[in-house]
Coordinates of C-alpha atoms and ligand atoms in Angstrom, one line a residue:
M18 CA 9.9 7.4 15.2
M19 CA 6.6 6.5 16.8
A20 CA 8.4 4.6 19.6
A21 CA 10.3 7.8 20.3
V22 CA 7.1 9.9 20.3
A23 CA 5.5 7.5 22.8
A24 CA 8.6 7.3 25.0
A25 CA 9.2 11.1 25.0
G26 CA 5.7 11.6 26.3
T27 CA 6.8 10.0 29.6
G28 CA 9.8 12.4 29.9
A29 CA 12.3 9.8 29.0
R30 CA 15.6 10.8 27.2
L31 CA 15.6 9.6 23.7
L32 CA 18.1 9.0 21.0
L33 CA 17.0 7.9 17.5
L34 CA 19.8 6.3 15.4
E35 CA 19.1 6.2 11.7
K36 CA 21.6 4.9 9.2
K37 CA 20.4 6.9 6.2
N38 CA 20.7 10.7 5.9
S39 CA 17.1 11.1 6.9
P40 CA 14.6 8.9 8.7
G41 CA 11.3 7.6 7.4
R42 CA 12.4 7.1 3.8
K43 CA 9.9 4.3 3.2
M44 CA 7.1 6.6 4.3
T45 CA 8.0 9.0 1.6
I46 CA 7.5 6.4 -1.1
A47 CA 4.6 4.5 0.5
G48 CA 1.3 4.6 -1.4
G49 CA 3.0 6.0 -4.5
G50 CA 4.3 8.9 -2.4
R51 CA 0.8 9.7 -1.0
C52 CA 1.3 7.4 2.1
N53 CA -1.7 5.3 2.9
F54 CA -0.8 5.5 6.6
T55 CA -3.7 3.7 8.2
N56 CA -7.1 2.3 7.6
I57 CA -10.5 3.1 9.2
A58 CA -10.8 -0.5 10.2
G59 CA -11.1 -1.1 14.0
P60 CA -8.5 -3.3 15.7
E61 CA -10.4 -6.6 15.1
A62 CA -10.9 -5.9 11.4
M63 CA -7.2 -4.8 11.2
I64 CA -6.2 -8.2 12.6
D65 CA -8.3 -9.9 9.9
N66 CA -6.2 -8.0 7.4
V67 CA -2.9 -9.2 8.8
P68 CA -2.4 -12.8 7.5
G69 CA 1.1 -12.8 9.1
N70 CA 0.4 -13.3 12.9
G71 CA -2.4 -10.8 13.2
K72 CA -3.5 -12.1 16.6
F73 CA -0.1 -11.2 18.0
L74 CA -1.0 -7.6 17.4
Y75 CA -4.1 -7.6 19.6
S76 CA -2.7 -5.5 22.4
A77 CA -0.7 -3.1 20.1
L78 CA -3.6 -2.4 17.8
H79 CA -6.0 -1.8 20.8
R80 CA -3.4 0.3 22.6
Y81 CA -2.7 2.5 19.6
T82 CA -5.6 2.4 17.1
G83 CA -5.9 3.7 13.6
E84 CA -8.1 6.4 15.0
D85 CA -5.3 7.4 17.5
C86 CA -2.9 7.6 14.6
R87 CA -5.2 9.9 12.6
E88 CA -5.7 12.1 15.6
F89 CA -2.0 12.2 16.3
F90 CA -1.2 13.3 12.7
N91 CA -4.1 15.7 12.8
S92 CA -2.5 17.3 15.9
L93 CA 0.6 17.8 13.7
G94 CA -1.5 19.6 11.1
I95 CA -1.9 16.6 8.8
V96 CA -5.6 16.3 8.0
S97 CA -6.6 12.9 6.7
R98 CA -8.9 11.7 4.0
V99 CA -10.6 8.3 3.6
E100 CA -10.5 6.6 0.2
G101 CA -11.8 3.2 -1.1
G102 CA -11.4 0.2 1.1
G103 CA -11.2 2.5 4.2
R104 CA -7.6 3.5 3.2
V105 CA -6.5 6.7 5.0
F106 CA -4.2 9.2 3.3
P107 CA -3.1 12.7 4.1
A108 CA -5.8 15.0 2.5
D109 CA -3.6 17.7 1.1
C110 CA 0.1 16.7 1.4
L111 CA 2.5 13.8 0.8
G112 CA 4.2 11.1 2.8
A113 CA 7.4 13.3 2.7
D114 CA 5.5 16.1 4.5
M115 CA 4.3 13.6 7.1
V116 CA 7.9 12.6 7.8
S117 CA 8.9 16.3 8.1
A118 CA 6.1 16.9 10.5
L119 CA 7.1 13.9 12.6
V120 CA 10.7 15.0 12.7
R121 CA 9.8 18.5 13.7
H122 CA 7.6 17.0 16.4
L123 CA 10.4 14.7 17.6
H124 CA 12.7 17.8 17.9
S125 CA 10.1 19.6 19.8
L126 CA 9.9 16.7 22.3
G127 CA 13.6 16.9 22.8
V128 CA 14.4 13.7 20.9
E129 CA 17.9 13.6 19.6
I130 CA 18.1 12.3 16.0
K131 CA 21.4 11.1 14.7
C132 CA 21.4 10.4 11.0
G133 CA 24.1 8.5 9.1
K134 CA 24.5 6.4 12.3
E135 CA 24.3 2.7 11.5
V136 CA 23.8 0.3 14.4
E137 CA 26.2 -2.6 14.2
A138 CA 25.6 -4.6 17.3
L139 CA 23.6 -4.9 20.5
I140 CA 25.6 -4.5 23.8
L141 CA 24.5 -7.6 25.7
E142 CA 25.4 -8.7 29.2
G143 CA 23.8 -12.0 30.3
N144 CA 20.2 -11.8 29.5
C145 CA 20.2 -7.9 29.5
C146 CA 20.6 -5.5 26.6
L147 CA 22.5 -2.5 27.8
G148 CA 22.6 -0.5 24.5
V149 CA 23.9 -0.6 21.0
A150 CA 27.2 -0.1 19.2
G151 CA 27.5 1.8 15.9
V152 CA 29.6 0.9 12.9
D153 CA 31.6 4.0 13.8
G154 CA 32.5 2.5 17.1
G155 CA 30.2 4.8 19.1
K156 CA 28.4 3.1 22.1
Y157 CA 25.0 4.2 23.3
Y158 CA 23.5 3.0 26.5
G159 CA 19.9 2.6 27.5
R160 CA 16.9 0.4 26.6
V161 CA 16.8 -0.4 22.9
V162 CA 13.9 -0.5 20.5
V163 CA 14.9 -2.3 17.2
A164 CA 12.7 -0.9 14.4
T165 CA 14.9 -1.6 11.4
G166 CA 12.2 -2.8 9.0
G167 CA 12.4 -5.8 6.7
L168 CA 14.2 -6.6 3.5
S169 CA 12.0 -4.8 1.0
Y170 CA 13.2 -1.7 -0.9
P171 CA 16.7 -1.8 0.7
G172 CA 17.5 1.6 -0.8
T173 CA 15.2 3.1 1.9
G174 CA 17.5 1.6 4.6
S175 CA 15.8 -1.7 5.4
T176 CA 18.4 -4.2 4.6
G177 CA 17.6 -6.8 7.2
K178 CA 20.1 -5.8 9.9
G179 CA 17.5 -6.1 12.6
Y180 CA 17.3 -9.9 12.0
Q181 CA 21.0 -10.2 12.6
L182 CA 20.9 -8.1 15.8
A183 CA 18.0 -10.2 17.1
A184 CA 19.8 -13.4 16.3
T185 CA 22.8 -12.3 18.5
A186 CA 20.3 -12.0 21.3
G187 CA 19.2 -15.6 20.7
H188 CA 16.1 -14.8 18.7
H189 CA 14.9 -17.0 15.9
V190 CA 14.0 -15.4 12.6
T191 CA 11.3 -17.2 10.7
E192 CA 11.5 -17.8 6.9
L193 CA 11.5 -14.5 5.0
F194 CA 9.5 -14.1 1.8
P195 CA 7.9 -11.4 -0.2
S196 CA 4.3 -10.2 0.4
G197 CA 2.5 -7.5 -1.6
V198 CA 4.6 -8.3 -4.7
A199 CA 3.9 -8.4 -8.4
L200 CA 3.5 -11.9 -10.0
V201 CA 5.4 -13.3 -13.0
C202 CA 3.3 -15.2 -15.6
S203 CA 4.6 -17.6 -18.3
D204 CA 1.6 -17.2 -20.7
D205 CA 2.8 -16.0 -24.2
W206 CA -0.1 -13.6 -24.4
V207 CA 1.2 -11.8 -21.3
G208 CA 4.9 -12.0 -22.3
S209 CA 4.1 -10.7 -25.8
G210 CA 3.2 -7.3 -24.3
R211 CA -0.2 -7.3 -26.0
V212 CA -1.9 -6.3 -22.7
Q213 CA 0.9 -4.5 -21.0
G214 CA -0.3 -1.4 -19.2
L215 CA -4.0 -2.6 -19.4
A216 CA -5.9 -2.2 -16.1
L217 CA -9.0 -4.2 -15.2
S218 CA -11.1 -2.6 -12.5
N219 CA -13.2 -4.3 -9.8
I220 CA -12.3 -7.8 -10.7
T221 CA -11.5 -10.7 -8.4
V222 CA -8.5 -12.9 -8.7
S223 CA -8.1 -16.4 -7.2
L224 CA -4.9 -18.3 -6.7
N225 CA -5.1 -22.0 -7.3
D226 CA -2.7 -24.9 -6.9
G227 CA -4.4 -27.5 -9.1
E228 CA -7.9 -27.9 -7.8
R229 CA -7.1 -26.2 -4.4
R230 CA -7.9 -22.6 -4.0
L231 CA -5.2 -20.9 -1.9
A232 CA -6.4 -17.3 -1.9
S233 CA -8.7 -14.8 -3.5
A234 CA -9.0 -11.0 -3.5
G235 CA -11.0 -8.3 -5.2
G236 CA -9.9 -4.9 -6.6
D237 CA -8.0 -3.7 -9.6
L238 CA -5.4 -5.6 -11.7
L239 CA -2.7 -4.3 -13.9
F240 CA -0.9 -6.2 -16.7
T241 CA 2.8 -5.6 -16.8
H242 CA 5.4 -6.7 -19.3
F243 CA 6.2 -9.8 -17.2
G244 CA 2.9 -10.6 -15.4
V245 CA 0.3 -8.9 -13.2
S246 CA 0.3 -6.4 -10.4
G247 CA -2.3 -4.0 -8.8
P248 CA -4.0 -4.2 -5.4
A249 CA -5.9 -7.4 -6.0
V250 CA -2.8 -9.2 -7.1
L251 CA -0.7 -7.9 -4.3
N252 CA -3.1 -9.3 -1.8
I253 CA -2.9 -12.8 -3.2
S254 CA 0.8 -12.6 -3.7
R255 CA 1.7 -13.7 -0.1
A256 CA 0.1 -17.1 -0.6
A257 CA 1.9 -17.5 -3.9
A258 CA 5.2 -16.5 -2.5
K259 CA 4.9 -18.9 0.3
I260 CA 4.3 -21.8 -2.0
F261 CA 7.2 -20.9 -4.4
H262 CA 9.5 -20.4 -1.4
H263 CA 9.2 -24.1 -0.6
K264 CA 9.4 -25.4 -4.2
T265 CA 12.8 -26.5 -5.5
D266 CA 11.2 -27.4 -8.9
Q267 CA 11.9 -24.3 -11.1
N268 CA 9.1 -25.3 -13.4
Y269 CA 6.4 -25.4 -10.8
T270 CA 3.4 -23.3 -11.6
L271 CA 0.2 -22.1 -10.0
T272 CA -2.9 -20.8 -11.7
I273 CA -4.6 -17.4 -11.3
L274 CA -8.2 -17.2 -12.4
I275 CA -9.5 -13.7 -13.2
D276 CA -13.2 -13.1 -12.7
M277 CA -13.9 -10.1 -14.9
F278 CA -17.5 -9.9 -13.6
P279 CA -17.5 -10.8 -9.9
D280 CA -20.9 -9.1 -9.4
K281 CA -22.7 -11.3 -11.9
N282 CA -23.1 -15.1 -11.9
I283 CA -22.6 -17.0 -15.0
D284 CA -26.3 -17.1 -15.9
M285 CA -26.6 -13.3 -15.5
L286 CA -23.6 -12.7 -17.7
L287 CA -24.9 -15.2 -20.3
N288 CA -28.3 -13.5 -20.4
E289 CA -26.6 -10.1 -20.9
L290 CA -24.5 -11.5 -23.8
E291 CA -27.5 -13.1 -25.5
K292 CA -29.6 -10.0 -25.0
A293 CA -26.9 -7.8 -26.6
A294 CA -26.6 -10.3 -29.5
G295 CA -30.4 -10.3 -29.9
I296 CA -30.4 -6.5 -30.3
E297 CA -27.2 -6.2 -32.5
T298 CA -28.0 -9.1 -34.8
R299 CA -25.8 -7.9 -37.7
K300 CA -22.7 -7.4 -35.6
T301 CA -20.0 -10.0 -35.1
V302 CA -19.5 -11.9 -31.9
K303 CA -16.3 -9.9 -31.5
S304 CA -18.2 -6.6 -31.7
I305 CA -20.6 -7.7 -29.1
M306 CA -17.8 -8.6 -26.7
R307 CA -16.4 -5.1 -27.0
F308 CA -19.5 -3.9 -25.1
F309 CA -18.3 -6.0 -22.2
I310 CA -14.5 -6.0 -22.0
P311 CA -11.6 -3.7 -23.0
D312 CA -10.7 -4.0 -26.8
R313 CA -7.3 -5.4 -26.0
M314 CA -8.8 -8.3 -24.1
V315 CA -11.2 -9.3 -26.8
P316 CA -8.8 -11.4 -29.1
L317 CA -7.4 -13.1 -26.0
V318 CA -10.7 -14.2 -24.7
F319 CA -11.5 -15.6 -28.1
S320 CA -8.2 -17.4 -28.3
I321 CA -8.5 -18.9 -24.8
A322 CA -12.2 -19.8 -25.4
G323 CA -11.3 -21.3 -28.9
I324 CA -14.0 -19.3 -30.7
D325 CA -14.0 -17.5 -34.0
G326 CA -14.8 -13.9 -33.2
E327 CA -15.7 -13.1 -36.8
M328 CA -18.9 -15.2 -36.7
K329 CA -22.2 -13.2 -36.8
A330 CA -23.8 -12.7 -33.5
S331 CA -27.1 -14.0 -34.9
G332 CA -25.5 -17.3 -35.8
A333 CA -23.8 -17.9 -32.5
G334 CA -25.6 -20.4 -30.3
K335 CA -25.8 -20.8 -26.6
V336 CA -22.7 -22.9 -26.5
V337 CA -20.6 -20.0 -27.9
W338 CA -22.0 -17.4 -25.5
R339 CA -21.6 -19.8 -22.6
R340 CA -18.0 -20.5 -23.4
L341 CA -17.2 -16.8 -23.7
A342 CA -19.0 -16.1 -20.4
D343 CA -17.1 -19.0 -18.7
T344 CA -13.8 -17.6 -20.0
M345 CA -14.6 -14.1 -18.8
K346 CA -15.5 -15.5 -15.4
Q347 CA -12.4 -17.6 -15.2
L348 CA -9.7 -16.2 -17.3
P349 CA -6.6 -18.3 -16.6
L350 CA -3.1 -17.1 -16.1
T351 CA -0.1 -19.4 -15.5
L352 CA 1.9 -18.2 -12.5
A353 CA 5.6 -19.0 -12.7
G354 CA 6.8 -17.0 -9.7
T355 CA 6.9 -13.7 -7.8
C356 CA 9.1 -10.7 -8.1
P357 CA 11.9 -10.7 -5.5
I358 CA 11.6 -9.6 -1.9
R359 CA 13.5 -6.4 -2.5
E360 CA 10.6 -5.3 -4.7
A361 CA 7.8 -6.3 -2.3
V362 CA 5.7 -3.9 -0.3
V363 CA 6.4 -5.9 2.8
T364 CA 8.6 -8.7 4.1
A365 CA 6.7 -11.7 5.5
G366 CA 8.4 -13.5 8.3
G367 CA 10.8 -12.0 10.8
I368 CA 11.6 -12.2 14.5
D369 CA 9.6 -15.0 15.9
T370 CA 6.5 -13.6 17.7
K371 CA 6.7 -16.4 20.3
E372 CA 9.8 -14.8 21.7
I373 CA 8.3 -11.3 22.0
N374 CA 5.9 -10.2 24.8
S375 CA 2.8 -9.0 22.8
R376 CA 1.8 -6.6 25.6
T377 CA 5.0 -4.7 25.7
M378 CA 7.0 -5.7 22.6
E379 CA 9.9 -6.6 24.9
S380 CA 12.0 -9.6 24.1
K381 CA 11.1 -12.6 26.2
L382 CA 14.8 -13.7 26.0
V383 CA 16.7 -10.5 26.8
R384 CA 15.6 -7.7 29.1
G385 CA 15.7 -4.1 27.9
L386 CA 15.4 -5.1 24.2
Y387 CA 12.2 -4.3 22.3
F388 CA 11.0 -4.8 18.7
A389 CA 8.7 -2.8 16.5
G390 CA 7.4 -2.8 12.9
E391 CA 8.2 -5.0 10.0
V392 CA 11.3 -6.6 11.6
I393 CA 8.8 -8.7 13.6
D394 CA 7.2 -11.7 11.9
V395 CA 4.0 -9.8 11.1
D396 CA 2.7 -8.6 7.8
G397 CA -0.6 -7.2 6.6
Y398 CA -2.4 -6.8 3.3
T399 CA -2.1 -3.5 1.4
G400 CA -4.6 -0.9 2.6
G401 CA -2.6 1.0 5.3
F402 CA -2.3 -2.0 7.6
N403 CA 1.5 -2.3 7.5
M404 CA 2.1 1.2 8.5
Q405 CA -0.4 1.0 11.3
I406 CA 1.4 -2.2 12.5
A407 CA 4.6 -0.2 12.6
F408 CA 2.9 2.7 14.4
S409 CA 1.1 0.5 16.9
T410 CA 4.0 -1.7 17.8
G411 CA 6.3 1.3 17.8
Y412 CA 4.0 3.1 20.2
L413 CA 3.7 0.1 22.5
A414 CA 7.5 -0.7 22.4
G415 CA 8.5 3.0 23.1
L416 CA 6.0 3.4 25.9
S417 CA 6.9 0.0 27.5
A418 CA 10.7 0.7 27.2
A419 CA 10.3 4.1 28.8
L420 CA 8.1 2.9 31.7
A421 CA 10.0 -0.4 32.4
K422 CA 11.2 -0.8 36.0
Ligands
FAD522 C1 6.9 0.8 -2.2 C2 6.2 0.6 -0.9 C3 5.0 1.2 -0.7 C4 4.3 1.0 0.5 N1 3.1 1.6 0.7 C5 2.5 1.4 1.9 C6 1.3 2.1 2.2 O1 0.8 2.9 1.4 N2 0.7 1.8 3.4 C7 1.2 0.9 4.3 O2 0.6 0.7 5.3 N3 2.3 0.3 4.1 C8 3.0 0.6 2.9 N4 4.2 0.0 2.7 C9 4.8 -0.8 3.8 C10 5.3 0.1 5.0 O3 6.0 1.2 4.4 C11 6.3 -0.7 5.9 O4 5.7 -1.8 6.3 C12 6.7 0.2 7.1 O5 7.4 1.4 6.6 C13 7.5 -0.5 8.1 O6 8.0 0.4 9.0 P1 9.2 0.1 9.9 O7 9.4 1.3 10.8 O8 9.1 -1.2 10.5 O9 10.5 -0.1 8.9 P2 11.0 1.0 7.8 O10 10.0 1.9 7.4 O11 11.7 0.1 6.8 O12 12.1 1.8 8.6 C14 13.3 1.2 9.1 C15 14.3 2.2 9.4 O13 15.4 1.7 10.1 C16 16.6 2.2 9.5 N5 17.7 1.2 9.7 C17 17.8 -0.1 9.3 N6 18.8 -0.7 9.7 C18 19.5 0.2 10.6 C19 20.7 0.1 11.3 N7 21.4 -1.0 11.4 N8 21.0 1.2 12.0 C20 20.2 2.4 12.0 N9 19.1 2.5 11.3 C21 18.7 1.4 10.6 C22 16.3 2.3 8.0 O14 17.2 3.2 7.4 C23 14.9 2.8 8.1 O15 14.9 4.2 8.2 C24 4.9 0.2 1.5 C25 6.2 -0.4 1.3 C26 6.8 -0.2 0.1 C27 8.2 -0.8 -0.1

């Protein structure tokens, strides 16, 4: 859609082929329906938030910035609001309303939108792409922008067809794995459902393979019936998925350490525990801990620390408080895997960026063929970066296709 907006601005004739009954379905569910459509981060900071080939996006993110995107939607009557982490949402409407506004705008620009039209193949001649063929046998000629998305949430229409189309033009598709996905834990205390639904705010999580730290992220964490989710977890999930993708050993595990007090070092936390115990001398250690962490976490912390919570606070020595503080700073979870790619926020991997001109989004192998969005081997953290990637690459691809000689 953004490619069509950019191309239509040059006076080009546009046809948008969408296989579902309506375009932009993923936008309607993004951000829980509220659509975190960009981030206030500038282009360089955006690149830092794109672990999957961020540098490839240098031109696209400079040519069409998050600010441009906000201004564009503002011109369509969608006022935006900034929330935590610089995430930008529409202030008083939903993603579905943004899609409606986009579609109205496309109509006003004279873009023809054909829904229920699935593209089956590229029409190729030598090293040129002349158009596309639909599953219904229809043939459409002109320059082509492939913006078919990844493999996540296939119900929205992104079923990976773009990878096949690109492959017929000689493109390589790098390994595909989930990013922004919930993680599966094998600890009994998670599986038992004792903490299901419990959210921990402003924690940090780190992902470790033995002694090696692979990733870490801050934010909120949510315990589910099978493991953990929430923004902090989604942002370390890419590193976990990459490791699991290469392991044939079904029993391979990684470790997550949750720091429930990232703003305090161990001595500060220890001091606070001892101070509370000094005031509430008649209380049990368990009761003191309730001042610090949610009730449902208390028995778990005791069981992991190997400490009897019923002992009197006055009788607990430094060793006890230290062990509890250590446990709260490094609560271990055993990670057995990730949820599947169809449940991921974004698909990591895709059409090899080495084969795409980053200044135009045109294929380096086939003239007249352009790529945009998640189908390319680019993926960002949660926070509005993936949608901005789609908008920026879409804008650049549409403009380049329309202006190509
Ligand atoms: C649950 C969820 C929440 C998300 N929340 C956010 C968020 O808040 N912020 C954010 O930045 N990102 C979010 N994302 C990621 C973001 O939505 C995607 O990265 C982005 O939509 C990718 O845009 P795209 O245009 O490349 O692909 P898509 O949005 O997947 O669009 C691809 C389109 O191509 C169509 N299509 C596919 N194959 C064919 C074919 N053969 N012929 C014709 N049409 C075809 C599909 O039907 C679809 O309409 C979320 C993703 C999910 C799954």
